[in-house]
C-alpha positions as MATLAB code, in Angstrom:
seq = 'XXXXXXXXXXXXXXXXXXXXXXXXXXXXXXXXXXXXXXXXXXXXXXXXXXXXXXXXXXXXXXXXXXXXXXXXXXXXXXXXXXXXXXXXXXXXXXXXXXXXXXXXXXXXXXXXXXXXXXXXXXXXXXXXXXXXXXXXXXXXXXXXXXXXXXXXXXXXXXXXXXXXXXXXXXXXXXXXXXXXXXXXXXXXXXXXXXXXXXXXXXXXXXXXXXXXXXXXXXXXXXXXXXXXXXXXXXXXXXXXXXXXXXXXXXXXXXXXXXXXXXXXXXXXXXXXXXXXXXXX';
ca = [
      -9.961  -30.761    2.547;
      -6.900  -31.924    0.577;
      -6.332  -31.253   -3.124;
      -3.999  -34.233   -4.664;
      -2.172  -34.680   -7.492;
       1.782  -34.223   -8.087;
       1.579  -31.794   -5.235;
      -0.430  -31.724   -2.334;
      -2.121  -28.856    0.083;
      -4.406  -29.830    2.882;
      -6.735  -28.130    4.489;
      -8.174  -29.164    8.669;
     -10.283  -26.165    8.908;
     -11.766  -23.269    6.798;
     -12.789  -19.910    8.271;
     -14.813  -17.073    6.570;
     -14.915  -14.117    8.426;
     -16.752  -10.707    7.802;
     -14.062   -8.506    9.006;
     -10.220   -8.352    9.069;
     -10.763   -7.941   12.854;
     -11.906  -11.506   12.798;
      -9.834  -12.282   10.242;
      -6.454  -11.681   11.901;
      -7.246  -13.047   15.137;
      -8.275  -16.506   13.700;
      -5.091  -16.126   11.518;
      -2.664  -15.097   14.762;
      -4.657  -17.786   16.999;
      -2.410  -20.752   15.766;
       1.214  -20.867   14.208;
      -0.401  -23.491   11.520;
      -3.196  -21.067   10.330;
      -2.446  -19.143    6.805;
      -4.434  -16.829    4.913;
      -5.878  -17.859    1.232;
      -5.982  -15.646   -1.712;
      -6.813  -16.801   -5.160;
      -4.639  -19.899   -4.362;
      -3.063  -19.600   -7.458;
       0.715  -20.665   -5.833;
      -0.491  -22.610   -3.156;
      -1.685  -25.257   -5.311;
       2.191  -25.916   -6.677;
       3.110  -27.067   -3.429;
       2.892  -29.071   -0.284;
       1.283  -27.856    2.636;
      -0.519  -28.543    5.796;
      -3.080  -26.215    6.813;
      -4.312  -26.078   10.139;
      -7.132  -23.180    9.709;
      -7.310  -21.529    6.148;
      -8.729  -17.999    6.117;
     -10.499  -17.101    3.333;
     -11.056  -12.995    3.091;
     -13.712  -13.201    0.843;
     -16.274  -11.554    2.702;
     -14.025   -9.186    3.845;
     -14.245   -6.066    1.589;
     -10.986   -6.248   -0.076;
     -12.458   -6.743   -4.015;
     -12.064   -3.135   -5.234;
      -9.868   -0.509   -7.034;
     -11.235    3.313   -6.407;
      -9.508    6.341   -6.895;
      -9.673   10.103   -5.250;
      -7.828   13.356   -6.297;
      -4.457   12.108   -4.879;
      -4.157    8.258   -4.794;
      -5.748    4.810   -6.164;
      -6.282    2.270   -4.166;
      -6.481   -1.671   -5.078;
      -7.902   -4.135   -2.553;
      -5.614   -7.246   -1.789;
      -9.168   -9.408   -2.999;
      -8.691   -7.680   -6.286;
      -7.939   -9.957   -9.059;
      -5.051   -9.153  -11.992;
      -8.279   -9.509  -14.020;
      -9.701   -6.733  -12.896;
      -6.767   -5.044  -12.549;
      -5.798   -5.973  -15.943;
      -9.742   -4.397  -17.255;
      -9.866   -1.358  -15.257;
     -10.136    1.972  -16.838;
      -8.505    3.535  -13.749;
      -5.387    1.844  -14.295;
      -4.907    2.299  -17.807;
      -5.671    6.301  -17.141;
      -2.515    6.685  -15.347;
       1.291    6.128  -15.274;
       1.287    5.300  -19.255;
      -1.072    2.533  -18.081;
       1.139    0.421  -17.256;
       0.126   -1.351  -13.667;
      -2.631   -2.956  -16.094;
      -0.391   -3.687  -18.701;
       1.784   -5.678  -16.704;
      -0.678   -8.597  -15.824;
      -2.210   -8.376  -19.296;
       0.246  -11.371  -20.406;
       0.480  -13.531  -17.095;
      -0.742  -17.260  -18.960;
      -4.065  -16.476  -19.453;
      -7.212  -14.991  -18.508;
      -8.272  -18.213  -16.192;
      -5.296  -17.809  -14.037;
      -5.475  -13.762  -14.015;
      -8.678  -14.269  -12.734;
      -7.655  -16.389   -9.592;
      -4.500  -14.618   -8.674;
      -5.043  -11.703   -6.541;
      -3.018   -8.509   -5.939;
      -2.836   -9.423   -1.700;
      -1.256  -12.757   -2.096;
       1.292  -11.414   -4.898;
       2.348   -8.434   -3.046;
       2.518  -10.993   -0.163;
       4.631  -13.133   -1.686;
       7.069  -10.914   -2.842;
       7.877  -13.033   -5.794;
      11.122  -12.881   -7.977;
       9.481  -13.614  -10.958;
       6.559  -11.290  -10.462;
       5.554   -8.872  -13.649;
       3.137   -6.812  -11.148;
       5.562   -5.727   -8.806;
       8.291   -3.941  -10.847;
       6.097   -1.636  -11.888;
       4.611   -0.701   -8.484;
       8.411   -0.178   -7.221;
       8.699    2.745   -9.615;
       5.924    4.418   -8.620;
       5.610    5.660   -4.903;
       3.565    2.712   -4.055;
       2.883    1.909   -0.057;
       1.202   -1.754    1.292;
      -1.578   -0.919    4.003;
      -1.233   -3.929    6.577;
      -4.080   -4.364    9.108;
      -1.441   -3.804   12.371;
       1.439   -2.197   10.957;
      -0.460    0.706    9.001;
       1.361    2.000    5.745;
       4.971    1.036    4.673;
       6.231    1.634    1.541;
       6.579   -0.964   -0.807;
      10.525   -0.335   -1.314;
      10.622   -1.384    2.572;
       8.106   -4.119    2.263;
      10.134   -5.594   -0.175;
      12.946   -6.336    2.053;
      11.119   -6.887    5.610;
      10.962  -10.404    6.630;
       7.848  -12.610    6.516;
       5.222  -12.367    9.259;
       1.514  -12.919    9.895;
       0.230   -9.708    8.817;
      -2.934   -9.060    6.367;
      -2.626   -6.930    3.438;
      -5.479   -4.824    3.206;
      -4.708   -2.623    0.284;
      -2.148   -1.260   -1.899;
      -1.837    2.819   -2.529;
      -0.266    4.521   -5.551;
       0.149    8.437   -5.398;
      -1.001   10.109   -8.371;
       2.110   12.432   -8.921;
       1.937   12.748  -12.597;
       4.703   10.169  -13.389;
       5.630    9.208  -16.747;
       6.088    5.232  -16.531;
       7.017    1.725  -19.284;
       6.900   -1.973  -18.242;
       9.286   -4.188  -20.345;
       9.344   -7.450  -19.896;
      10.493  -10.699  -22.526;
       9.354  -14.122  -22.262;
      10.403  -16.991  -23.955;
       6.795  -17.347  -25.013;
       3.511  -16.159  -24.189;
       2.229  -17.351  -20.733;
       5.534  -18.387  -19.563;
       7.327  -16.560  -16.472;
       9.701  -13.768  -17.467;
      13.237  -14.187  -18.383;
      13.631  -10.149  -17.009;
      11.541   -7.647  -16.267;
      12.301   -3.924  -15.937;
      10.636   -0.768  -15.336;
      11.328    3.211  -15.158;
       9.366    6.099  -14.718;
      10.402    9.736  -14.495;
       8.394   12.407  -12.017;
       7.603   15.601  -13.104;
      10.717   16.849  -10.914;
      12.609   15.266  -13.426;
      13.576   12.272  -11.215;
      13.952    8.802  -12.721;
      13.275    5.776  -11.111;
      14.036    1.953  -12.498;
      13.470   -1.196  -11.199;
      14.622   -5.025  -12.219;
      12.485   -7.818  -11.649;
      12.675  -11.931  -12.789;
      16.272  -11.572  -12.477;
      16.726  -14.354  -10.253;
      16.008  -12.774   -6.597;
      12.481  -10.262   -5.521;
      12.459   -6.765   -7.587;
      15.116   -3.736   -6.709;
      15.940   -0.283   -7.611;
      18.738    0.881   -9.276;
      19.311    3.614   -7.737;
      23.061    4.459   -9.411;
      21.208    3.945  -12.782;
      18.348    6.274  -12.143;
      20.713    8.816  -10.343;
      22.958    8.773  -13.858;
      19.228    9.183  -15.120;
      17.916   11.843  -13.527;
      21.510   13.859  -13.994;
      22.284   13.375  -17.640;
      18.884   13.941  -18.722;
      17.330   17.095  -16.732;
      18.796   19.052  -20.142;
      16.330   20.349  -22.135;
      16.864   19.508  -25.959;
      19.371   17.198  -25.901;
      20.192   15.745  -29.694;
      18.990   12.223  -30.423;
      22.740   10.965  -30.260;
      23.647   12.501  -27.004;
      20.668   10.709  -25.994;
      21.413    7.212  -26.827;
      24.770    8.119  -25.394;
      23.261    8.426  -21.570;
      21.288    5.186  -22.519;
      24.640    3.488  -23.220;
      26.237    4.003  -20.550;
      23.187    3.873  -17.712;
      22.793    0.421  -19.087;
      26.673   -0.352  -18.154;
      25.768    1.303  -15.142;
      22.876   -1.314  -14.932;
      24.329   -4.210  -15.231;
      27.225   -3.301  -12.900;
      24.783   -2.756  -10.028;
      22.115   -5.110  -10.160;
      22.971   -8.765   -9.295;
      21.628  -11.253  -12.090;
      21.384  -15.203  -11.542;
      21.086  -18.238  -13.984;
      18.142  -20.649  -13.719;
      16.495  -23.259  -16.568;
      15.011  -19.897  -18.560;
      18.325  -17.833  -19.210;
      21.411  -17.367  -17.873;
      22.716  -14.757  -15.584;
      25.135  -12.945  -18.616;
      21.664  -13.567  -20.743;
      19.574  -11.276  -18.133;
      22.371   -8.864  -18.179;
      22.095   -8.070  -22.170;
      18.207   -7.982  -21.910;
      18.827   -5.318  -19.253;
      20.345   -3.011  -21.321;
      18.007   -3.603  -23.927;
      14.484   -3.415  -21.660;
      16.582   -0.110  -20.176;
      16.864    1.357  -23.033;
      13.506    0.771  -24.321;
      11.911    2.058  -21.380;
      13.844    5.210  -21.285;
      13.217    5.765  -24.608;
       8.747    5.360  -24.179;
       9.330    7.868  -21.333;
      10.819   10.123  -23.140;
       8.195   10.287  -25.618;
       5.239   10.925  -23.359;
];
């Protein structure tokens, strides 16, 4: 199978198996085999595919919840993560909010949460706000890692099976801008706050994969434990985390926005996130 056109993918053999048993020895069997998602990124580039395993059949199409954690199949699709009245329930809703502008509802429904997590992109609205949140990866071999150290291991043949999110009660905003709707993000940034009192904020689309800044949440989490703190005093802490930000987290230039661009829209997505926590 080869799909043409200004870029190329082809295809020798295609595999559906009924169990990630099956599924991950057909994958390990060759160096040339790969697994397929929604195929969403494959299809903007050139590759050679010696066995394509398609996980389908698999079980992985789900998101279900119990009294301490949710958990979203890697066959789920940001459409149905984007509809799902589990989602939206927790966290200030914002794991569902964050696909809800990805180009359109076509492509949402082709993309699935396995291959993004997977692929660790820079750009990637879904992942910032799964860093703030104590989010783990559930690989077939490996077992549970959290995402944090997902984010920075290097890339093997592994299957995702699922992703976890602990309920905890956190208090959570996604803020992203675009240059317009359906386009990548020029930044992306996210924060949440436990009930501890602990803040957490991540920075994503800034030219490398999603971090934490962990100075700027530690400034966080001390300046704003107070109870009844005056509206000034307020924006004061927001000033200066976002200084804080910027000095921190490494920004790069591309063709969307510049690297002292990303920096200003940091402060500003920082502050605006800070501020719909607060409010919760």
């Amino acid at each position: 199978f080869t799909l043409k056109g200004e870029n190329m993918f082809t295809i020798r053999e295609y595999a559906m198996p009924e169990t990630l048993d099956e599924a991950y020895t057909i994958l390990k069997s060759r160096k040339g085999n790969q697994i397929l998602g929604g195929c969403a990124w494959l299809r903007l580039g050139k590759k050679r595919i010696n066995i394509a395993v398609d996980l389908t059949k698999c079980g992985l199409d789900y998101i279900r919840e119990d009294d301490e954690q949710i958990e979203i199949g890697a066959m789920t699709s940001y459409r149905s993560v984007e509809t799902c009245d589990i989602l939206k329930k927790y966290f200030n809703g914002v794991i569902a909010d964050s696909v809800s502008s990805i180009i359109g509802t076509q492509f949402r429904n082709t993309v699935t949460v396995g291959g993004s997590v997977y692929g660790r992109f820079g750009f990637s609205d879904f992942l910032t706000p799964l860093l703030a949140l104590d989010t783990s990866v559930v690989l077939y071999k490996r077992g549970s890692i959290s995402l944090e150290t997902f984010m920075t291991m290097p890339y093997e043949k592994e299957i995702i099976e699922k992703i976890v999110i602990k309920k905890d009660g956190r208090k959570s905003s996604y803020q992203m801008f675009r240059n317009s709707r359906g386009d990548f993000p020029i930044l992306n940034l996210a924060a949440s706050r436990t009930e501890a009192g602990q803040w957490i904020v991540t920075v994503g689309a800034r030219g490398p994969k999603a971090i934490r800044a962990e100075k700027t949440a530690a400034f966080l989490s001390d300046k704003l434990s107070q109870n009844a703190l005056k509206a000034e005093d307020v924006e004061a802490v927001i000033q200066e985390a976002g200084e804080i930000l910027v000095s921190e987290v490494s920004f790069t230039s591309n063709m969307r926005a510049s690297a002292e661009y990303r920096r200003i829209l940091g402060k500003v997505l920082l502050g605006k996130a800070v501020r719909e926590v607060m409010a919760c």
